[in-house]
Short mmCIF file of C-alpha atoms in Angstrom, two decimals:
data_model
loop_
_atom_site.label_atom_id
_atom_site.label_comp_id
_atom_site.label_asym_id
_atom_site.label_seq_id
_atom_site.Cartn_x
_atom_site.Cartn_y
_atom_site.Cartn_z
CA UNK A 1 -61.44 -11.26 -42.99
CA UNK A 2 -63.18 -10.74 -39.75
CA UNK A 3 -66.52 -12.51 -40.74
CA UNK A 4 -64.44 -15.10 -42.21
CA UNK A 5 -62.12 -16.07 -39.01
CA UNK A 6 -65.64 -15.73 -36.76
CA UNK A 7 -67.17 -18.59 -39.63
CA UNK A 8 -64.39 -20.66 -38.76
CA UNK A 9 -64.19 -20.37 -35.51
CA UNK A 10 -67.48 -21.38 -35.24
CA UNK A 11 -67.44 -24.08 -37.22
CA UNK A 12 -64.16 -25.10 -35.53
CA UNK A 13 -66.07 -25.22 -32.55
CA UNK A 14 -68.99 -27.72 -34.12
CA UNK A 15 -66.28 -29.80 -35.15
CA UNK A 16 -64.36 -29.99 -31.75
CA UNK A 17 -67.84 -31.55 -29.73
CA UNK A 18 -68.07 -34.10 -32.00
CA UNK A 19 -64.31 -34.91 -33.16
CA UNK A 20 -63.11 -34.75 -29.88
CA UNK A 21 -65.80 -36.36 -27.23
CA UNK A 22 -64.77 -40.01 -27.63
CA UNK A 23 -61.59 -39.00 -26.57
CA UNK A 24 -62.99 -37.21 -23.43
CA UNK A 25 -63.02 -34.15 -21.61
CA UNK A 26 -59.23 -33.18 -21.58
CA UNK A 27 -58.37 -33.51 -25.11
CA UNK A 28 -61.92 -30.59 -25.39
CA UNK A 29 -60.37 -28.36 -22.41
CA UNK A 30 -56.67 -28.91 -24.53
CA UNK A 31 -57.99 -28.09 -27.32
CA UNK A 32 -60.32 -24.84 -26.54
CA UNK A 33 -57.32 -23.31 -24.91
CA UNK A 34 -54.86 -24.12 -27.32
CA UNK A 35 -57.75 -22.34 -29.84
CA UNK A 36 -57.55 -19.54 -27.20
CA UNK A 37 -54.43 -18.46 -27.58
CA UNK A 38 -54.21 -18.82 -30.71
CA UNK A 39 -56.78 -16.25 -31.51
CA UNK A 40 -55.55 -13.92 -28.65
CA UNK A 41 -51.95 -14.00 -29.65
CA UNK A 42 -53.37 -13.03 -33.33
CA UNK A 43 -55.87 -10.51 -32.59
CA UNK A 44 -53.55 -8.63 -29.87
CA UNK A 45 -51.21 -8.10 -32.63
CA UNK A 46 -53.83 -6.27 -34.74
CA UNK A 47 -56.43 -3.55 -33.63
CA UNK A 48 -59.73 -6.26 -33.34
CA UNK A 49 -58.83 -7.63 -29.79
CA UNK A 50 -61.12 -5.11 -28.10
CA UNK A 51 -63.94 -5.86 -30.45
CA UNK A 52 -63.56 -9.42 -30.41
CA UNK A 53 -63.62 -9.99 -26.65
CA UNK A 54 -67.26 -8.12 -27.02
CA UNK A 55 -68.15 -10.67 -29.84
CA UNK A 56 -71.95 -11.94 -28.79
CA UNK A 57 -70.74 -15.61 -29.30
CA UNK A 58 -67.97 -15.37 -27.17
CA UNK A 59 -68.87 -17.10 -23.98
CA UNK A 60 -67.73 -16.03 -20.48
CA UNK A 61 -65.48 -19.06 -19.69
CA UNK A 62 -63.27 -18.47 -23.14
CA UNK A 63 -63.70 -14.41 -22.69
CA UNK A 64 -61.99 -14.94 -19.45
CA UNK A 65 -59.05 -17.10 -20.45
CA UNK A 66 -58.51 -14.96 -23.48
CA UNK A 67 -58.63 -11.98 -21.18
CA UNK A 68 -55.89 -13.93 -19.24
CA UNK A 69 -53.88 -14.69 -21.93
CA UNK A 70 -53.73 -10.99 -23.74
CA UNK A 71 -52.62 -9.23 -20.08
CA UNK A 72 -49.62 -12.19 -19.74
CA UNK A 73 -48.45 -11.25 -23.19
CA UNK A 74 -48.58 -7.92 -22.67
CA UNK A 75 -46.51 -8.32 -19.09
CA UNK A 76 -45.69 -5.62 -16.43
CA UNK A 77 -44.48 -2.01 -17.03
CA UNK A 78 -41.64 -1.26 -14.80
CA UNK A 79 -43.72 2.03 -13.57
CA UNK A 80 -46.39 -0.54 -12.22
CA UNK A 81 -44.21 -1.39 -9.75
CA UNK A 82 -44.50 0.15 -6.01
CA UNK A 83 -42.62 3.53 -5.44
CA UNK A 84 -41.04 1.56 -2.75
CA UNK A 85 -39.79 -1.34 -5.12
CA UNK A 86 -38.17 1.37 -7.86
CA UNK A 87 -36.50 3.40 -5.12
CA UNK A 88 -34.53 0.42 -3.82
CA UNK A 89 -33.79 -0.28 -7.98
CA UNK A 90 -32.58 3.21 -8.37
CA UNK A 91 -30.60 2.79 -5.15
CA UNK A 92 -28.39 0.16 -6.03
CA UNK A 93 -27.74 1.95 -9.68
CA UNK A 94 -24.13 3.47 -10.38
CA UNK A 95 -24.17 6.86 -11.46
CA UNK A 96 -24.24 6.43 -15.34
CA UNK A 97 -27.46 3.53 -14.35
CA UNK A 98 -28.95 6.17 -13.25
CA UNK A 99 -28.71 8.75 -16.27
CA UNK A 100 -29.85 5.77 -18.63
CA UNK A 101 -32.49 5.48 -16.28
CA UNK A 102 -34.21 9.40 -16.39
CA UNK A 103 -33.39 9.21 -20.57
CA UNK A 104 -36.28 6.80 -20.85
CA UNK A 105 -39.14 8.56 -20.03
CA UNK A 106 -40.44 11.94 -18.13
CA UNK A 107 -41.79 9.93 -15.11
CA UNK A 108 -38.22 8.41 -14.58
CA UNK A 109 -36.34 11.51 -15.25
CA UNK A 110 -37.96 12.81 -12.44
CA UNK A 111 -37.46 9.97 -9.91
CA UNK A 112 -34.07 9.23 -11.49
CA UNK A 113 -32.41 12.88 -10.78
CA UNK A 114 -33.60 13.71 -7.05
CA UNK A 115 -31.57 14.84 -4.96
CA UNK A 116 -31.46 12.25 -2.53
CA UNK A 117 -30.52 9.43 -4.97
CA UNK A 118 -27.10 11.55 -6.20
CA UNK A 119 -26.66 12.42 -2.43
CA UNK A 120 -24.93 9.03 -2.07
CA UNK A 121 -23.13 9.29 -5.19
CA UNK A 122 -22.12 13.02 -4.38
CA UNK A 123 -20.37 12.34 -0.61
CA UNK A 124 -18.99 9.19 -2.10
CA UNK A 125 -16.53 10.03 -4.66
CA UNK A 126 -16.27 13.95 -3.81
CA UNK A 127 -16.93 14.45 -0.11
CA UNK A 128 -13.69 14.66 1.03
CA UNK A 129 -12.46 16.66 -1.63
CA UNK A 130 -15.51 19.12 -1.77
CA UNK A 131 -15.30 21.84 0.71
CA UNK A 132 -17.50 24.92 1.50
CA UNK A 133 -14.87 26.83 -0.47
CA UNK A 134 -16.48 24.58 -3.32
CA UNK A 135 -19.95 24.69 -2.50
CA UNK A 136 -19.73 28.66 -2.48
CA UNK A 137 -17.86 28.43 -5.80
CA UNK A 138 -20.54 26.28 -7.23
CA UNK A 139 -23.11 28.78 -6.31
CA UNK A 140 -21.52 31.68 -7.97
CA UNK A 141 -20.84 29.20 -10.77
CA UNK A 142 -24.77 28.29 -11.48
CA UNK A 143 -26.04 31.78 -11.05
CA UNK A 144 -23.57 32.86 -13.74
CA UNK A 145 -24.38 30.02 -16.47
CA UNK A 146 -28.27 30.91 -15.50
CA UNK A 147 -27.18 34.72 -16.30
CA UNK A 148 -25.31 33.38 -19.45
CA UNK A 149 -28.76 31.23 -20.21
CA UNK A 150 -31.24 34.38 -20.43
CA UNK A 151 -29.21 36.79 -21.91
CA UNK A 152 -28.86 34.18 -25.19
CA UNK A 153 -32.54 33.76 -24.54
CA UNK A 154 -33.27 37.00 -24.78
CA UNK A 155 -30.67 38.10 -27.55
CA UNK A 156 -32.89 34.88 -29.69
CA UNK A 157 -36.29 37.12 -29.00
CA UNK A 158 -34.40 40.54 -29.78
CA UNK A 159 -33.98 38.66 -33.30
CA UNK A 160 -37.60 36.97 -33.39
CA UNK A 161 -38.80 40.62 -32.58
CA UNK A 162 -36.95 42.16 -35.44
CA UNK A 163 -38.56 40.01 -38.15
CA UNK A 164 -42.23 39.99 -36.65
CA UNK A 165 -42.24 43.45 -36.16
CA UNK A 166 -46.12 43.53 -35.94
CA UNK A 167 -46.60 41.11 -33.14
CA UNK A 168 -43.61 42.55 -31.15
CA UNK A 169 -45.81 44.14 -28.70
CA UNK A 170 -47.65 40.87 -27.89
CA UNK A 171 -44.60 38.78 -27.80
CA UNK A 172 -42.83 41.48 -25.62
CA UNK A 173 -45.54 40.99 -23.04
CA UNK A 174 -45.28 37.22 -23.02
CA UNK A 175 -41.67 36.86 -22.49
CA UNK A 176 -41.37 39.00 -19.70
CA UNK A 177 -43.94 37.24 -17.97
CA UNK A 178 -41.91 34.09 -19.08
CA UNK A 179 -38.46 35.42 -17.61
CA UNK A 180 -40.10 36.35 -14.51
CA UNK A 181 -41.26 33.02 -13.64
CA UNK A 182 -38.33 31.53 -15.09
CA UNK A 183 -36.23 33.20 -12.49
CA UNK A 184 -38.85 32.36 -9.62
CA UNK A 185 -39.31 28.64 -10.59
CA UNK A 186 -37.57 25.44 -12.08
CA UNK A 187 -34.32 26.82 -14.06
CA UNK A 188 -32.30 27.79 -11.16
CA UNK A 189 -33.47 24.80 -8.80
CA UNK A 190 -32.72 22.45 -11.61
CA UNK A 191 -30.12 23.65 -12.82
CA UNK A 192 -28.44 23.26 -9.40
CA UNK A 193 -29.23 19.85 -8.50
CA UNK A 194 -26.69 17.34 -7.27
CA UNK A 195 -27.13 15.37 -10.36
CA UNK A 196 -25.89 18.48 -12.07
CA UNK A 197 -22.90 19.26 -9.42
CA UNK A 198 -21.91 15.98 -9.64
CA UNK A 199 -22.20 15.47 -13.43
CA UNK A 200 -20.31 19.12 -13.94
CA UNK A 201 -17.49 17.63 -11.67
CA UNK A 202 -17.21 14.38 -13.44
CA UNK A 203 -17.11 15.89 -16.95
CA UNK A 204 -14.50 18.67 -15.77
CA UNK A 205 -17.04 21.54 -16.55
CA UNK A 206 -16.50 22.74 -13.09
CA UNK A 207 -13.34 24.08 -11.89
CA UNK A 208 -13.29 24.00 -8.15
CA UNK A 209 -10.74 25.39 -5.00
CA UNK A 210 -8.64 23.16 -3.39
CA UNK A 211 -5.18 22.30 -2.41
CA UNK A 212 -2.50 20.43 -4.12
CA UNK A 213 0.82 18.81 -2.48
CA UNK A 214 4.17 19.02 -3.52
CA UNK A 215 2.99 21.16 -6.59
CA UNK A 216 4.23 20.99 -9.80
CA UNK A 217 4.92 17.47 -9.87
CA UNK A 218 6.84 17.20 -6.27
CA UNK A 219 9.57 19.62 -7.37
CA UNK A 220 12.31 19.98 -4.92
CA UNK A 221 11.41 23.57 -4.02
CA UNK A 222 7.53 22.75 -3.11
CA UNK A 223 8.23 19.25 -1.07
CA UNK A 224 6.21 18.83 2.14
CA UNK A 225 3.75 21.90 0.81
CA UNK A 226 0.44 22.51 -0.45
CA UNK A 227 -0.95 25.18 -2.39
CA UNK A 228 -4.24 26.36 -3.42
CA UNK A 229 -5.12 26.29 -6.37
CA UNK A 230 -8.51 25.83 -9.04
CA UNK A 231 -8.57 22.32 -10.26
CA UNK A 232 -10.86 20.29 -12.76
CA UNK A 233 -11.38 16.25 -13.15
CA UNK A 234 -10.33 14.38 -16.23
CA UNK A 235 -12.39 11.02 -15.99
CA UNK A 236 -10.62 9.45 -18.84
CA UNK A 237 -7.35 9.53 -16.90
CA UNK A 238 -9.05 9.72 -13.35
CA UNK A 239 -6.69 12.69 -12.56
CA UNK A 240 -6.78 16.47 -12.24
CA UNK A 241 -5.64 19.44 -13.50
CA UNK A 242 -4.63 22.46 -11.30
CA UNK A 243 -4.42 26.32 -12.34
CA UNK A 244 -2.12 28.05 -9.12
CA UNK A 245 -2.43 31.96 -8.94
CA UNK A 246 0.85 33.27 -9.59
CA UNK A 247 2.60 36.47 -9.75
CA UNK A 248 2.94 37.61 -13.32
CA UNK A 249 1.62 34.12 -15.22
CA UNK A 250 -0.77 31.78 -14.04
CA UNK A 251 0.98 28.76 -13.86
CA UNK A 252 -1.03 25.25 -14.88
CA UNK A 253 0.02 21.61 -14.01
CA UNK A 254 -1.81 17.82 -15.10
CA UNK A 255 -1.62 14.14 -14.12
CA UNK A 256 -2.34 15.14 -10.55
CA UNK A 257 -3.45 12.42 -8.74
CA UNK A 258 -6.33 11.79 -5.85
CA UNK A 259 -3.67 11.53 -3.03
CA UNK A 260 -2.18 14.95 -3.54
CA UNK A 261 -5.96 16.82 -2.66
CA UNK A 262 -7.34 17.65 -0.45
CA UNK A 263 -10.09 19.86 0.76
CA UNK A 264 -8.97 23.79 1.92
CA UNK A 265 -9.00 23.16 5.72
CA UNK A 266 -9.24 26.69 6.43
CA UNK A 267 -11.16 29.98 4.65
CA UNK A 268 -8.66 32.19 4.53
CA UNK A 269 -7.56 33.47 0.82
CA UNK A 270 -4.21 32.55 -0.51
CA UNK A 271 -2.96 35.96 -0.47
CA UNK A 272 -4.44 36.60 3.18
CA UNK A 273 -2.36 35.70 6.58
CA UNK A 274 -3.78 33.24 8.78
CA UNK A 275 -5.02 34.63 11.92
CA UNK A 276 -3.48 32.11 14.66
CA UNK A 277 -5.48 30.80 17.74
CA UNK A 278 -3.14 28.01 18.92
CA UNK A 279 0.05 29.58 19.64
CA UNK A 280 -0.44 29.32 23.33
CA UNK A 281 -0.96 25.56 22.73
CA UNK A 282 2.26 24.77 20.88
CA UNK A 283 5.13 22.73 22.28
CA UNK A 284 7.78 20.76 21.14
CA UNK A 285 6.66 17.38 18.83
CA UNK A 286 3.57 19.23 18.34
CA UNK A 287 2.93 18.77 14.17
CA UNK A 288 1.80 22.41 12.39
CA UNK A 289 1.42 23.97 9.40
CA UNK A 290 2.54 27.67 8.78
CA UNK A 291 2.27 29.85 5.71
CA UNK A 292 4.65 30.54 3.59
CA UNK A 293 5.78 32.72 0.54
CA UNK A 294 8.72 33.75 -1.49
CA UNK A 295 8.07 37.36 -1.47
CA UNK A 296 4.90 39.46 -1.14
CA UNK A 297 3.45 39.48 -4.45
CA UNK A 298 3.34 35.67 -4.29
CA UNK A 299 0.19 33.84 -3.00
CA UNK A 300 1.05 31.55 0.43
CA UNK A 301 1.70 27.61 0.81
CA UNK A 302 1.31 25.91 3.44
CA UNK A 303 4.22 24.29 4.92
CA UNK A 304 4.43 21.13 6.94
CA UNK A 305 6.72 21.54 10.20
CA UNK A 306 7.21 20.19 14.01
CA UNK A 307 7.96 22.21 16.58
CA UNK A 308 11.07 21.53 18.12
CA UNK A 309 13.43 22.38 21.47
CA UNK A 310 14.71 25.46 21.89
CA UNK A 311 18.22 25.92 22.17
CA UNK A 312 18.27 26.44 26.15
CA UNK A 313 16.44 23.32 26.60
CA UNK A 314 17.90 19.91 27.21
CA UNK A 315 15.66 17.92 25.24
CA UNK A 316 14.32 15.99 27.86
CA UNK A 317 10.82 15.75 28.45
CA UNK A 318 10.89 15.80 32.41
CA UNK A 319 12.78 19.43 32.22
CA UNK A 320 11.61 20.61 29.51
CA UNK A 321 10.41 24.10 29.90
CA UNK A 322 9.90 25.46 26.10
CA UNK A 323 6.07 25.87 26.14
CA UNK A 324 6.49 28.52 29.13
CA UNK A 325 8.35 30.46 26.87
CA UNK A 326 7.44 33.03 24.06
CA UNK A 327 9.91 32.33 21.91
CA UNK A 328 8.67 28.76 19.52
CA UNK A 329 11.03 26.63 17.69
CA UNK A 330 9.56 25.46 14.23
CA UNK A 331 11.29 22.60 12.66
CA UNK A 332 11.16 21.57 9.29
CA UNK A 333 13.13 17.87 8.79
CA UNK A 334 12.88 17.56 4.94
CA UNK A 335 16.19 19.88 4.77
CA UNK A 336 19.37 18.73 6.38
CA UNK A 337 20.56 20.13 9.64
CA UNK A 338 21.84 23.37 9.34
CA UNK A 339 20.51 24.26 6.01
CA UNK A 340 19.07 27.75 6.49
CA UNK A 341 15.44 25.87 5.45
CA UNK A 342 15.68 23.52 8.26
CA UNK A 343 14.31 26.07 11.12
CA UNK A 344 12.54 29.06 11.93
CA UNK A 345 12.02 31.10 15.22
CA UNK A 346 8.60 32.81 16.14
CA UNK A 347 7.16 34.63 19.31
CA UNK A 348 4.04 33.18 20.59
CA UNK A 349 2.61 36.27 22.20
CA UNK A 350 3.33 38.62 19.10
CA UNK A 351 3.16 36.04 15.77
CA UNK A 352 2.33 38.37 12.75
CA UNK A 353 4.05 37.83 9.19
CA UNK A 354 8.02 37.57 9.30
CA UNK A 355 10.66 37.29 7.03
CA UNK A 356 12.62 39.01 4.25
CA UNK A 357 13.08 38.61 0.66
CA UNK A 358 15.98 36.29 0.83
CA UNK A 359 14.55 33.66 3.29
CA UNK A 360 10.71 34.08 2.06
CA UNK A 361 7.56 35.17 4.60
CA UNK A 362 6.19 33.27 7.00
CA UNK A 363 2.31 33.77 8.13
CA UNK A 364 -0.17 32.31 10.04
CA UNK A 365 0.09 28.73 12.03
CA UNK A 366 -2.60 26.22 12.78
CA UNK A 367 -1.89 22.73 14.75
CA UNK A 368 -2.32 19.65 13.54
CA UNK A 369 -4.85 17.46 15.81
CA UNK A 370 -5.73 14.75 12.74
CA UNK A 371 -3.44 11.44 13.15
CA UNK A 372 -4.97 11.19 9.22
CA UNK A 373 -3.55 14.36 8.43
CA UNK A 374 -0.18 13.80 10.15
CA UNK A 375 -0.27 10.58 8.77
CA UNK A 376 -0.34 11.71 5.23
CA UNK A 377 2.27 14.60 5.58
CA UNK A 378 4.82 11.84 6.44
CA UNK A 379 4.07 9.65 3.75
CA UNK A 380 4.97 12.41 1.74
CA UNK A 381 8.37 12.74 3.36
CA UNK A 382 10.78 12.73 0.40
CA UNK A 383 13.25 9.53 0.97
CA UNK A 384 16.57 11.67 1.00
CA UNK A 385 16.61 14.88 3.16
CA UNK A 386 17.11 17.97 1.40
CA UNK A 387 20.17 21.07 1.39
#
């Protein structure tokens, strides 16, 4: 077939000189590059193109537009692009862009899942709502599923062992050079990767700490509070679920939406008071929030309160004398006047936990400087005051 194309070719050639010179130079140069990619289009799709670009009668000026024409049809590789070029592509690409991106090949995977790429993504959807509470969790969370990882690892060569009984030794020796460096190198770095965090958030794998408001759907007996609690991320809904540590059951509630999270502001446990270090500071309209808890084998909330005028002050600004005084006047306006809810008395100088069974406990007290967080306690102000 080969000898028989070259024949032609040839002859196709002889024929052109004479056919075509009355007609003049252009219809020759038409016609020996129309003939030119002809036979490159053909020959690229088969395995002679390398041969037949060596061919002794091919002359330099049609080698070199054939040459031309093969590396246009081939066209250019997105990895032949500058590093520069693909990281401003991969910049610009959403999340799921991206994992279509490192499923392609191993070169992308690895420019596709650093760390600085999913940085964006990561502080962007979940940087408010991830805290160091979180980051900790997510820790313990990665050295546990590695844990998980090489004990079924090792429970598949306990098997392998048992039915190649005569190479046990050698194999024996292998993998425990293999778990070694598997605990040195790659797994554990990989495996805790923002790509990963992030994708183990978005797919609700990881249950994380926060805090919820007006738990359990903004029942009457939780407005203006917010509890801690575990919660994971439905994306199908684009809401959350929470598990709350309870006394006795651990109650779980869904459907909780964005605006009700938020980030634990402080580090102390839910069963652990507060240590206060702005009780000198308080005075009346400043905005607080102070544990609280039904009785003592409950975990705390936090409350949202003002602090108010004492009794033996006027009210007025100008005379007002309430901050010199140990005793402080916490308000909280969601109840009515003179439910028993509505206010509590602590003393500045001596603030530990107080209470009894029948009003609840109240802990530890930290002052609201944020206009965003004062902000979003009163648009959570229930519309009716409460008994």
């Amino acid at each position: 077939m080969l000898v028989f194309l070259i024949s032609c070719f040839s002859f196709i050639l002889l024929i052109s000189k004479s056919f075509f010179k009355p007609m003049g130079g252009f219809s020759n140069v038409w016609f020996s590059e129309e003939l030119v990619k002809f036979l490159a289009l053909w020959f690229s799709k088969g395995r002679s193109a390398i041969s037949f670009l060596n061919l002794p009668l091919m002359t330099d000026h049609v080698k070199s537009k054939l040459e031309n024409v093969v590396e246009k049809e081939e066209g250019v590789s997105l990895l032949d692009l500058p590093d520069l070029t693909l990281e401003c592509i991969f910049e610009r690409l959403p999340p799921n862009g991206l994992c279509n991106m490192a499923a392609v090949c191993t070169s992308l995977r690895e420019k596709c899942t650093s760390d600085h790429l999913w940085e964006k993504h990561m502080k962007g959807k979940w940087g408010e709502l991830i805290g160091s509470a979180a980051y900790k969790e997510w820790q313990c969370y990665v050295v546990s599923r590695n844990k998980a990882s090489i004990l079924e690892k090792s429970r598949k060569k306990r098997e392998l062992y048992g039915r190649f009984s005569k190479i046990r030794e050698l194999l024996w020796n292998r993998s425990k050079k293999g778990n070694e460096d598997d605990s040195k190198t790659g797994n554990s770095s990989e495996m805790s990767s923002i790509m990963d965090w992030y994708l183990s958030l978005e797919t609700g794998k990881f249950w994380f700490p926060a805090q919820v408001f007006n738990r359990e759907n903004g029942h009457i007996g939780f407005m203006l509070s917010c509890y801690d609690a575990e919660v994971s991320y439905d994306c199908r809904t684009n809401t959350f679920s929470a598990r709350y540590p309870s006394y006795g059951r651990r109650m779980i509630e869904d459907d909780i939406e964005w605006n009700r999270l938020r980030a634990p502001t402080v580090d102390t446990l839910p069963y652990v008071l507060h240590v206060s270090d702005c009780l000198d500071d308080l005075q009346p309209d400043d905005h607080i929030e102070i544990q609280w808890r039904k009785s003592k084998e409950f975990a705390y909330g936090w409350w949202y309160g003002v602090v108010g005028h004492l009794e033996s002050c006027s009210g007025s600004k100008l005379n007002c004398h309430c901050h010199a005084s140990e005793t402080v006047l916490l308000e909280f306006k969601q109840y009515t006047a003179g439910s028993r809810w509505r206010q509590t008395v602590i003393n500045r100088k001596d603030h530990r936990e107080v209470g009894n069974e029948g009003d609840g406990f109240y802990g530890g007290i930290r002052k609201l400087y944020s206009d965003k967080e004062i902000s979003l306690w009163n648009s959570l102000l229930p519309n009716n005051t409460l008994e």
